[in-house]
Amino acid sequence: EDYVRKTNLDITKVFRNRDPSLHPFERSREYTRALVATKLDKIFAKPFIASLDGHRDGVYCGSSIRNKIVPFISGACDGEVKVWDLSRRICVWSAYAHKGFVRGIAPDTDGTTFFTCGDDKLIKQWSLLQSNSSNEEIEPMTTVLAPHALTSIDHHWIDKQYATSGESVCIWDSSKGSNTPTLSYKWGADSILSVKFNPSEACLLASTGSDRSVCLYDLRAAVPMKKFYLKMKSNKVVWNPMEPFNFALANEDHNVYSFDMRYLDKALLIHKDNTSAVMDINFSPTGREFATAGYDRTIRIFNSLSGRSRDLYHTKRMQRLFCVNYSTDSQFLLSGSDDTNIRIWKVEASKPLGVNAGRKERKERYFDTLKNKYKQMPEIKRISHDVKVPKYLRKAKKTEQIQLESEHRKFENRKRHSSKGEVTLEPERKRAVIKVE
């Protein structure tokens, strides 16, 4: 009775003696399995899934719906907006929303409508529940005329209001449809490049300016809270959805800077690896990872606590990237580039699509545990960090390394020929911030 199943539905009893003395080669077996699992990951790493074709100009911005997985909205440089069905990979409807660039897309809290803004100073609200099947032209629900050209837009996570950036940061009430903003903030910058609401502490928002500044606001106050300057301007700002204090900046100096809003005098972490300006950045809904879209035609995925990227995605045909987004279930990435395509990628390059059987899923979890346990072993570390990089990226990285070595040599010479204590090296995270106001 202890060894034989009564029916086919009974669980097979497995008897194991876990005494270490009976398993002298347990660690070596585990190491071998971890090594094989790491090699298999590299063999089966095929991150690219599909390409959504249909835009006539470069894709400049995109957005997934916060509480829905299937829809995705994209905006192009020729003013066209498209709504996609990701499950069927088709365009549901499209419309020419703006004259010139579509600068920003922001879904509302309900996930039934979304807002777009462009160079023509217009803010338009659109319904997702439309179709191009009828011959009628798709019209916006409401249209608001802003006092200046707009560069980005973001919707509040709870209330019916949204923020736009341009010559100033303006807060609008989406329920009224008025041409006058309810609040307006301006603090020195000629132009505000991007604005973003905090997902956890909804009354907070951050913006980046053309004068290399980053500014924090509280909607409960009539004036901005804090402002600090970096060495170069930041193209995008994004908040960590799981850590309300932390935000990240996509900078022109090829780096991504993580900051804690309580301590703005130094960066929390500097994420390196990009070889050109970082155009966009987006956090995973889990808050553990973020992806960057670079002007060097690559997508890089970073762990939020790591200074180096864990993966690099590129194709021969993909041109300069302007936007990158996570799907709501954090399983996929969507990138928009200058070659008019939207590409869908897997977040885990070697993870198979579809539903896994129970045994296969348990085996994958077991292999993941082993890889994490032995990740510091030299051979496993070398294989897991080995990424195929295009030739032009290798050349750019080599040039960057020569520049860094030259700077270091110059500093050492200055230090050697100065009196003791006159020349000191400030930490790089502190050097990143020029001034805090």
Short mmCIF file of C-alpha atoms in Angstrom, two decimals:
data_model
loop_
_atom_site.label_atom_id
_atom_site.label_comp_id
_atom_site.label_asym_id
_atom_site.label_seq_id
_atom_site.Cartn_x
_atom_site.Cartn_y
_atom_site.Cartn_z
CA GLU A 1 0.00 0.00 0.00
CA ASP A 2 2.89 2.39 0.67
CA TYR A 3 4.39 1.90 -2.79
CA VAL A 4 1.50 1.18 -5.20
CA ARG A 5 -1.13 3.70 -6.36
CA LYS A 6 -4.73 2.64 -5.94
CA THR A 7 -5.86 4.60 -9.02
CA ASN A 8 -4.19 6.49 -11.86
CA LEU A 9 -5.26 9.77 -10.27
CA ASP A 10 -3.31 9.15 -7.06
CA ILE A 11 -0.02 10.98 -6.48
CA THR A 12 3.07 8.81 -6.93
CA LYS A 13 4.92 8.62 -3.63
CA VAL A 14 8.60 9.47 -3.88
CA PHE A 15 10.89 8.51 -1.01
CA ARG A 16 14.05 10.54 -0.59
CA ASN A 17 16.68 10.47 2.08
CA ARG A 18 18.13 13.98 2.26
CA ASP A 19 21.11 13.02 4.44
CA PRO A 20 24.11 14.96 2.95
CA SER A 21 26.44 12.03 3.61
CA LEU A 22 24.48 9.94 1.11
CA HIS A 23 24.83 12.61 -1.61
CA PRO A 24 28.55 13.55 -1.75
CA PHE A 25 28.32 14.99 -5.30
CA GLU A 26 25.16 17.05 -4.83
CA ARG A 27 26.83 20.46 -5.37
CA SER A 28 28.77 19.35 -8.43
CA ARG A 29 25.56 17.95 -9.98
CA GLU A 30 23.72 21.17 -9.22
CA TYR A 31 26.53 23.26 -10.72
CA THR A 32 26.50 21.16 -13.92
CA ARG A 33 22.73 21.57 -14.22
CA ALA A 34 23.00 25.34 -13.65
CA LEU A 35 25.69 25.56 -16.35
CA VAL A 36 23.59 23.56 -18.83
CA ALA A 37 20.51 25.71 -18.03
CA THR A 38 22.51 28.92 -18.65
CA LYS A 39 23.78 27.59 -22.00
CA LEU A 40 20.27 26.52 -23.03
CA ASP A 41 19.00 30.03 -22.23
CA LYS A 42 21.52 31.50 -24.67
CA ILE A 43 20.72 28.90 -27.36
CA PHE A 44 16.96 29.48 -27.21
CA ALA A 45 17.11 33.27 -26.73
CA LYS A 46 14.79 34.60 -29.44
CA PRO A 47 13.24 37.80 -28.06
CA PHE A 48 11.65 39.18 -31.25
CA ILE A 49 7.99 38.18 -31.69
CA ALA A 50 6.35 40.35 -34.35
CA SER A 51 6.29 43.73 -36.06
CA LEU A 52 3.21 45.94 -36.34
CA ASP A 53 3.39 47.67 -39.70
CA GLY A 54 1.08 50.43 -40.90
CA HIS A 55 2.49 53.84 -39.99
CA ARG A 56 3.75 56.03 -42.83
CA ASP A 57 6.26 57.95 -40.70
CA GLY A 58 8.46 57.27 -37.67
CA VAL A 59 6.69 56.16 -34.47
CA TYR A 60 7.37 58.88 -31.90
CA CYS A 61 5.27 57.85 -28.87
CA GLY A 62 3.17 54.97 -27.58
CA SER A 63 1.19 53.89 -24.55
CA SER A 64 -0.42 50.76 -23.16
CA ILE A 65 -3.67 50.98 -21.18
CA ARG A 66 -3.11 50.81 -17.44
CA ASN A 67 -5.91 48.31 -16.66
CA LYS A 68 -6.12 46.42 -20.00
CA ILE A 69 -3.66 44.07 -21.70
CA VAL A 70 -4.89 43.94 -25.32
CA PRO A 71 -5.03 47.58 -26.62
CA PHE A 72 -1.94 49.60 -27.51
CA ILE A 73 -1.90 53.18 -28.84
CA SER A 74 0.84 54.64 -31.03
CA GLY A 75 1.48 58.14 -32.41
CA ALA A 76 3.63 58.99 -35.43
CA CYS A 77 5.64 61.96 -36.65
CA ASP A 78 3.05 62.74 -39.35
CA GLY A 79 0.24 63.23 -36.79
CA GLU A 80 -1.39 59.79 -37.21
CA VAL A 81 -2.72 57.90 -34.17
CA LYS A 82 -3.35 54.15 -34.33
CA VAL A 83 -5.06 51.82 -31.86
CA TRP A 84 -3.80 48.22 -32.04
CA ASP A 85 -5.21 44.88 -30.89
CA LEU A 86 -2.11 43.07 -29.63
CA SER A 87 -3.79 39.65 -29.38
CA ARG A 88 -4.64 39.66 -33.11
CA ARG A 89 -1.79 42.05 -34.12
CA ILE A 90 -4.07 44.25 -36.20
CA CYS A 91 -4.92 47.95 -36.28
CA VAL A 92 -8.44 48.54 -34.88
CA TRP A 93 -8.70 52.15 -36.01
CA SER A 94 -6.54 55.08 -37.05
CA ALA A 95 -6.99 58.81 -37.48
CA TYR A 96 -4.88 61.87 -38.31
CA ALA A 97 -5.04 63.57 -34.92
CA HIS A 98 -2.55 66.46 -35.27
CA LYS A 99 -0.67 68.57 -37.76
CA GLY A 100 2.94 67.66 -37.16
CA PHE A 101 4.28 65.33 -34.49
CA VAL A 102 2.10 63.47 -32.01
CA ARG A 103 4.10 64.41 -28.92
CA GLY A 104 2.30 62.41 -26.23
CA ILE A 105 -0.43 59.86 -25.49
CA ALA A 106 -2.10 59.43 -22.08
CA PRO A 107 -4.91 56.93 -21.29
CA ASP A 108 -7.42 57.96 -18.61
CA THR A 109 -8.07 56.13 -15.34
CA ASP A 110 -11.03 54.10 -16.71
CA GLY A 111 -9.16 52.85 -19.76
CA THR A 112 -12.00 53.81 -22.14
CA THR A 113 -10.60 57.07 -23.53
CA PHE A 114 -7.17 58.59 -24.09
CA PHE A 115 -5.65 62.03 -24.69
CA THR A 116 -3.15 63.10 -27.36
CA CYS A 117 -1.16 66.31 -27.79
CA GLY A 118 0.94 67.70 -30.62
CA ASP A 119 2.85 70.59 -32.14
CA ASP A 120 -0.42 72.24 -33.22
CA LYS A 121 -1.21 73.26 -29.58
CA LEU A 122 -4.24 70.94 -29.50
CA ILE A 123 -5.19 68.39 -26.83
CA LYS A 124 -7.71 65.84 -28.09
CA GLN A 125 -9.68 63.19 -26.23
CA TRP A 126 -10.51 59.99 -28.16
CA SER A 127 -12.69 57.00 -27.42
CA LEU A 128 -11.09 53.56 -27.65
CA LEU A 129 -14.42 51.94 -28.58
CA GLN A 130 -14.38 52.96 -32.24
CA SER A 131 -13.77 51.25 -35.54
CA ASN A 132 -12.73 52.07 -39.11
CA SER A 133 -15.22 49.52 -40.47
CA SER A 134 -17.80 52.22 -41.26
CA ASN A 135 -17.05 54.95 -43.82
CA GLU A 136 -17.52 57.71 -41.23
CA GLU A 137 -14.43 59.66 -40.24
CA ILE A 138 -13.37 59.20 -36.63
CA GLU A 139 -13.71 62.42 -34.65
CA PRO A 140 -12.34 63.33 -31.19
CA MET A 141 -14.72 63.57 -28.23
CA THR A 142 -13.29 66.90 -27.05
CA THR A 143 -10.65 69.33 -28.31
CA VAL A 144 -8.77 71.81 -26.13
CA LEU A 145 -6.53 74.62 -27.41
CA ALA A 146 -3.42 75.11 -25.27
CA PRO A 147 -1.64 78.48 -25.03
CA HIS A 148 1.62 77.03 -26.45
CA ALA A 149 3.04 74.06 -28.37
CA LEU A 150 3.08 70.86 -26.28
CA THR A 151 5.88 68.33 -25.76
CA SER A 152 4.25 65.63 -23.58
CA ILE A 153 1.12 64.67 -21.67
CA ASP A 154 0.31 62.38 -18.73
CA HIS A 155 -2.93 61.55 -16.92
CA HIS A 156 -3.50 61.50 -13.16
CA TRP A 157 -3.71 57.97 -11.73
CA ILE A 158 -6.86 58.65 -9.68
CA ASP A 159 -8.58 61.96 -10.50
CA LYS A 160 -9.98 63.24 -13.79
CA GLN A 161 -7.12 65.60 -14.58
CA TYR A 162 -4.00 65.52 -16.71
CA ALA A 163 -0.73 67.43 -17.06
CA THR A 164 0.93 68.81 -20.19
CA SER A 165 4.38 70.27 -20.75
CA GLY A 166 5.56 72.98 -23.14
CA GLU A 167 6.60 76.47 -22.12
CA SER A 168 5.22 75.57 -18.68
CA VAL A 169 3.62 72.64 -16.86
CA CYS A 170 -0.17 72.96 -17.00
CA ILE A 171 -2.78 70.95 -15.09
CA TRP A 172 -6.13 70.48 -16.85
CA ASP A 173 -9.51 69.18 -15.67
CA SER A 174 -10.61 66.48 -18.14
CA SER A 175 -14.26 66.62 -17.02
CA LYS A 176 -14.68 70.29 -18.05
CA GLY A 177 -12.99 70.52 -21.46
CA SER A 178 -12.05 74.16 -20.81
CA ASN A 179 -9.32 76.00 -22.73
CA THR A 180 -7.92 77.39 -19.47
CA PRO A 181 -5.71 75.18 -17.24
CA THR A 182 -6.61 74.88 -13.54
CA LEU A 183 -2.94 75.20 -12.50
CA SER A 184 0.22 76.38 -14.22
CA TYR A 185 3.83 75.99 -13.03
CA LYS A 186 6.92 77.69 -14.46
CA TRP A 187 10.38 77.87 -12.95
CA GLY A 188 13.10 79.15 -15.25
CA ALA A 189 13.23 76.63 -18.13
CA ASP A 190 12.55 77.84 -21.68
CA SER A 191 10.81 74.59 -22.54
CA ILE A 192 9.65 71.58 -20.50
CA LEU A 193 10.47 68.32 -22.32
CA SER A 194 8.47 65.74 -20.37
CA VAL A 195 6.12 65.42 -17.40
CA LYS A 196 5.04 62.38 -15.38
CA PHE A 197 2.65 61.70 -12.49
CA ASN A 198 3.68 59.49 -9.57
CA PRO A 199 1.63 56.23 -9.66
CA SER A 200 1.70 55.71 -5.87
CA GLU A 201 1.61 59.27 -4.48
CA ALA A 202 -0.77 60.62 -7.12
CA CYS A 203 -0.48 64.32 -6.25
CA LEU A 204 3.26 64.38 -7.10
CA LEU A 205 4.68 64.92 -10.57
CA ALA A 206 8.10 65.49 -12.09
CA SER A 207 9.29 67.28 -15.21
CA THR A 208 12.52 67.69 -17.18
CA GLY A 209 13.55 70.97 -18.82
CA SER A 210 15.65 72.06 -21.78
CA ASP A 211 17.98 73.94 -19.38
CA ARG A 212 19.13 70.54 -17.96
CA SER A 213 16.85 70.91 -14.95
CA VAL A 214 14.56 68.39 -13.25
CA CYS A 215 11.68 69.82 -11.25
CA LEU A 216 9.30 68.25 -8.70
CA TYR A 217 5.75 69.50 -8.08
CA ASP A 218 2.96 68.89 -5.58
CA LEU A 219 -0.57 69.62 -6.83
CA ARG A 220 -1.55 70.74 -3.31
CA ALA A 221 0.91 73.66 -3.57
CA ALA A 222 0.81 76.64 -5.93
CA VAL A 223 4.59 76.67 -6.53
CA PRO A 224 7.09 73.90 -7.46
CA MET A 225 8.79 72.00 -4.65
CA LYS A 226 12.38 71.26 -5.71
CA LYS A 227 14.63 71.73 -8.68
CA PHE A 228 18.09 70.40 -9.51
CA TYR A 229 20.43 70.51 -12.52
CA LEU A 230 22.41 67.77 -14.26
CA LYS A 231 25.34 68.16 -16.68
CA MET A 232 23.16 67.43 -19.72
CA LYS A 233 19.43 67.55 -20.38
CA SER A 234 17.13 64.63 -19.61
CA ASN A 235 14.76 63.47 -22.36
CA LYS A 236 12.31 61.55 -20.15
CA VAL A 237 11.42 61.07 -16.51
CA VAL A 238 9.59 58.04 -15.08
CA TRP A 239 8.58 57.05 -11.53
CA ASN A 240 9.11 53.60 -10.05
CA PRO A 241 5.54 52.17 -9.65
CA MET A 242 6.47 50.21 -6.51
CA GLU A 243 8.81 52.69 -4.78
CA PRO A 244 7.06 56.09 -4.56
CA PHE A 245 10.24 58.03 -3.67
CA ASN A 246 12.36 56.85 -6.61
CA PHE A 247 12.40 58.06 -10.20
CA ALA A 248 14.71 57.58 -13.20
CA LEU A 249 15.95 60.01 -15.86
CA ALA A 250 16.87 59.17 -19.46
CA ASN A 251 19.79 61.50 -20.14
CA GLU A 252 21.59 62.82 -23.21
CA ASP A 253 25.00 61.75 -21.80
CA HIS A 254 24.20 58.05 -22.58
CA ASN A 255 23.32 57.25 -18.95
CA VAL A 256 20.18 56.64 -16.90
CA TYR A 257 20.13 58.25 -13.44
CA SER A 258 18.05 56.90 -10.56
CA PHE A 259 17.18 59.41 -7.82
CA ASP A 260 15.52 59.37 -4.43
CA MET A 261 13.35 62.51 -4.21
CA ARG A 262 14.33 62.94 -0.55
CA TYR A 263 18.07 63.19 -1.37
CA LEU A 264 18.54 65.11 -4.61
CA ASP A 265 22.15 66.14 -3.97
CA LYS A 266 23.41 62.83 -5.43
CA ALA A 267 22.16 60.09 -7.73
CA LEU A 268 20.94 56.85 -6.20
CA LEU A 269 22.50 54.85 -9.05
CA ILE A 270 23.97 55.46 -12.51
CA HIS A 271 22.93 52.90 -15.11
CA LYS A 272 25.51 52.69 -17.90
CA ASP A 273 25.88 50.73 -21.19
CA ASN A 274 24.14 52.89 -23.79
CA THR A 275 26.47 54.34 -26.44
CA SER A 276 24.22 57.24 -27.46
CA ALA A 277 21.47 59.45 -26.02
CA VAL A 278 18.69 57.65 -24.15
CA MET A 279 15.44 58.77 -25.78
CA ASP A 280 12.85 56.98 -23.62
CA ILE A 281 12.58 54.91 -20.48
CA ASN A 282 9.77 52.84 -19.01
CA PHE A 283 9.43 50.85 -15.80
CA SER A 284 7.98 47.37 -15.64
CA PRO A 285 4.71 47.21 -13.62
CA THR A 286 6.63 45.12 -11.07
CA GLY A 287 9.08 48.00 -10.46
CA ARG A 288 12.06 45.63 -10.55
CA GLU A 289 13.19 46.37 -14.10
CA PHE A 290 13.10 49.12 -16.67
CA ALA A 291 13.78 49.29 -20.41
CA THR A 292 15.47 52.09 -22.33
CA ALA A 293 15.16 53.14 -25.98
CA GLY A 294 18.43 54.50 -27.32
CA TYR A 295 19.45 56.68 -30.22
CA ASP A 296 22.03 53.94 -30.94
CA ARG A 297 19.17 51.72 -32.26
CA THR A 298 19.08 49.35 -29.28
CA ILE A 299 16.74 48.42 -26.44
CA ARG A 300 18.40 47.67 -23.13
CA ILE A 301 16.79 46.05 -20.10
CA PHE A 302 18.16 46.98 -16.67
CA ASN A 303 17.54 45.66 -13.21
CA SER A 304 16.52 48.69 -11.13
CA LEU A 305 19.32 47.89 -8.62
CA SER A 306 22.03 47.17 -11.20
CA GLY A 307 24.34 49.59 -12.98
CA ARG A 308 24.68 47.42 -16.11
CA SER A 309 22.06 46.12 -18.52
CA ARG A 310 21.09 42.46 -18.36
CA ASP A 311 19.98 42.24 -22.00
CA LEU A 312 20.33 44.02 -25.34
CA TYR A 313 17.81 43.82 -28.20
CA HIS A 314 18.54 44.98 -31.75
CA THR A 315 17.81 44.07 -35.37
CA LYS A 316 19.52 45.02 -38.64
CA ARG A 317 16.50 46.95 -39.90
CA MET A 318 15.56 48.73 -36.69
CA GLN A 319 16.49 52.41 -36.78
CA ARG A 320 16.69 55.05 -34.03
CA LEU A 321 14.25 54.39 -31.22
CA PHE A 322 11.94 57.03 -29.80
CA CYS A 323 9.69 55.09 -27.43
CA VAL A 324 9.53 51.86 -25.46
CA ASN A 325 6.65 50.48 -23.38
CA TYR A 326 5.94 47.46 -21.18
CA SER A 327 2.72 45.54 -21.60
CA THR A 328 0.40 45.66 -18.59
CA ASP A 329 1.29 42.06 -17.61
CA SER A 330 5.05 42.92 -17.80
CA GLN A 331 5.69 39.99 -20.18
CA PHE A 332 6.31 41.97 -23.37
CA LEU A 333 8.05 45.10 -24.63
CA LEU A 334 6.80 47.35 -27.44
CA SER A 335 9.22 49.68 -29.20
CA GLY A 336 8.61 52.43 -31.75
CA SER A 337 11.37 53.49 -34.11
CA ASP A 338 12.21 55.78 -37.00
CA ASP A 339 11.57 53.01 -39.57
CA THR A 340 7.75 53.30 -39.05
CA ASN A 341 7.50 49.92 -37.25
CA ILE A 342 6.29 48.90 -33.80
CA ARG A 343 8.12 45.79 -32.63
CA ILE A 344 6.97 43.32 -29.97
CA TRP A 345 9.65 41.65 -27.83
CA LYS A 346 9.71 39.15 -24.99
CA VAL A 347 11.01 40.51 -21.68
CA GLU A 348 12.64 37.12 -20.96
CA ALA A 349 14.35 36.28 -24.25
CA SER A 350 14.50 32.50 -23.75
CA LYS A 351 11.11 32.05 -22.09
CA PRO A 352 8.68 30.05 -24.31
CA LEU A 353 5.29 31.51 -25.15
CA GLY A 354 2.06 29.72 -24.25
CA VAL A 355 0.93 27.73 -21.24
CA ASN A 356 3.46 25.34 -19.74
CA ALA A 357 2.55 21.90 -18.44
CA GLY A 358 2.98 21.38 -14.72
CA ARG A 359 6.18 19.33 -14.96
CA LYS A 360 7.80 21.74 -17.40
CA GLU A 361 6.95 24.73 -15.23
CA ARG A 362 8.38 23.05 -12.14
CA LYS A 363 11.55 22.19 -14.07
CA GLU A 364 11.95 25.82 -15.22
CA ARG A 365 11.51 27.10 -11.67
CA TYR A 366 14.11 24.57 -10.47
CA PHE A 367 16.58 25.70 -13.16
CA ASP A 368 15.95 29.37 -12.30
CA THR A 369 16.76 28.64 -8.65
CA LEU A 370 19.99 26.86 -9.62
CA LYS A 371 21.06 29.67 -11.95
CA ASN A 372 20.48 32.21 -9.19
CA LYS A 373 22.39 30.06 -6.69
CA TYR A 374 25.50 29.67 -8.89
CA LYS A 375 25.34 32.99 -10.78
CA GLN A 376 28.68 34.17 -9.29
CA MET A 377 30.64 31.17 -10.59
CA PRO A 378 33.11 32.38 -13.27
CA GLU A 379 31.92 30.20 -16.16
CA ILE A 380 28.21 30.81 -15.55
CA LYS A 381 28.82 34.53 -15.04
CA ARG A 382 30.77 34.73 -18.32
CA ILE A 383 28.12 32.91 -20.35
CA SER A 384 25.16 34.81 -18.86
CA HIS A 385 26.83 38.21 -19.48
CA ASP A 386 27.91 37.35 -23.02
CA VAL A 387 25.78 39.39 -25.43
CA LYS A 388 26.23 39.59 -29.19
CA VAL A 389 26.84 43.25 -29.96
CA PRO A 390 26.83 44.80 -33.48
CA LYS A 391 30.12 46.06 -34.87
CA TYR A 392 29.16 49.75 -34.74
CA LEU A 393 28.30 49.41 -31.03
CA ARG A 394 31.63 47.77 -30.27
CA LYS A 395 33.44 50.63 -32.01
CA ALA A 396 31.41 53.24 -30.10
CA LYS A 397 32.11 51.45 -26.80
CA LYS A 398 35.82 51.33 -27.59
CA THR A 399 35.90 55.07 -28.35
CA GLU A 400 34.04 55.79 -25.11
CA GLN A 401 36.55 53.68 -23.17
CA ILE A 402 39.48 55.63 -24.67
CA GLN A 403 37.82 58.90 -23.63
CA LEU A 404 37.31 57.64 -20.05
CA GLU A 405 40.92 56.49 -19.79
CA SER A 406 42.09 59.88 -21.08
CA GLU A 407 40.02 61.71 -18.45
CA HIS A 408 41.35 59.45 -15.70
CA ARG A 409 44.95 59.97 -16.86
CA LYS A 410 44.42 63.73 -16.96
CA PHE A 411 43.05 63.73 -13.40
CA GLU A 412 45.96 61.63 -12.12
CA ASN A 413 48.48 64.03 -13.70
CA ARG A 414 46.71 67.03 -12.16
CA LYS A 415 46.68 65.32 -8.77
CA ARG A 416 50.37 64.34 -9.02
CA HIS A 417 51.47 67.92 -9.74
CA SER A 418 49.32 69.60 -7.07
CA SER A 419 49.83 70.03 -3.37
CA LYS A 420 48.36 67.38 -1.09
CA GLY A 421 44.59 67.72 -0.64
CA GLU A 422 44.19 70.40 -3.31
CA VAL A 423 42.73 68.03 -5.96
CA THR A 424 40.21 65.49 -4.69
CA LEU A 425 38.00 63.08 -6.58
CA GLU A 426 34.31 63.52 -5.86
CA PRO A 427 32.11 60.39 -6.17
CA GLU A 428 30.58 60.05 -9.63
CA ARG A 429 27.02 59.93 -8.26
CA LYS A 430 27.61 63.25 -6.53
CA ARG A 431 29.35 64.77 -9.57
CA ALA A 432 26.24 64.12 -11.68
CA VAL A 433 24.27 66.82 -9.83
CA ILE A 434 25.47 70.39 -10.43
CA LYS A 435 23.07 72.36 -8.25
CA VAL A 436 19.95 71.86 -6.09
CA GLU A 437 17.46 74.68 -5.58
#
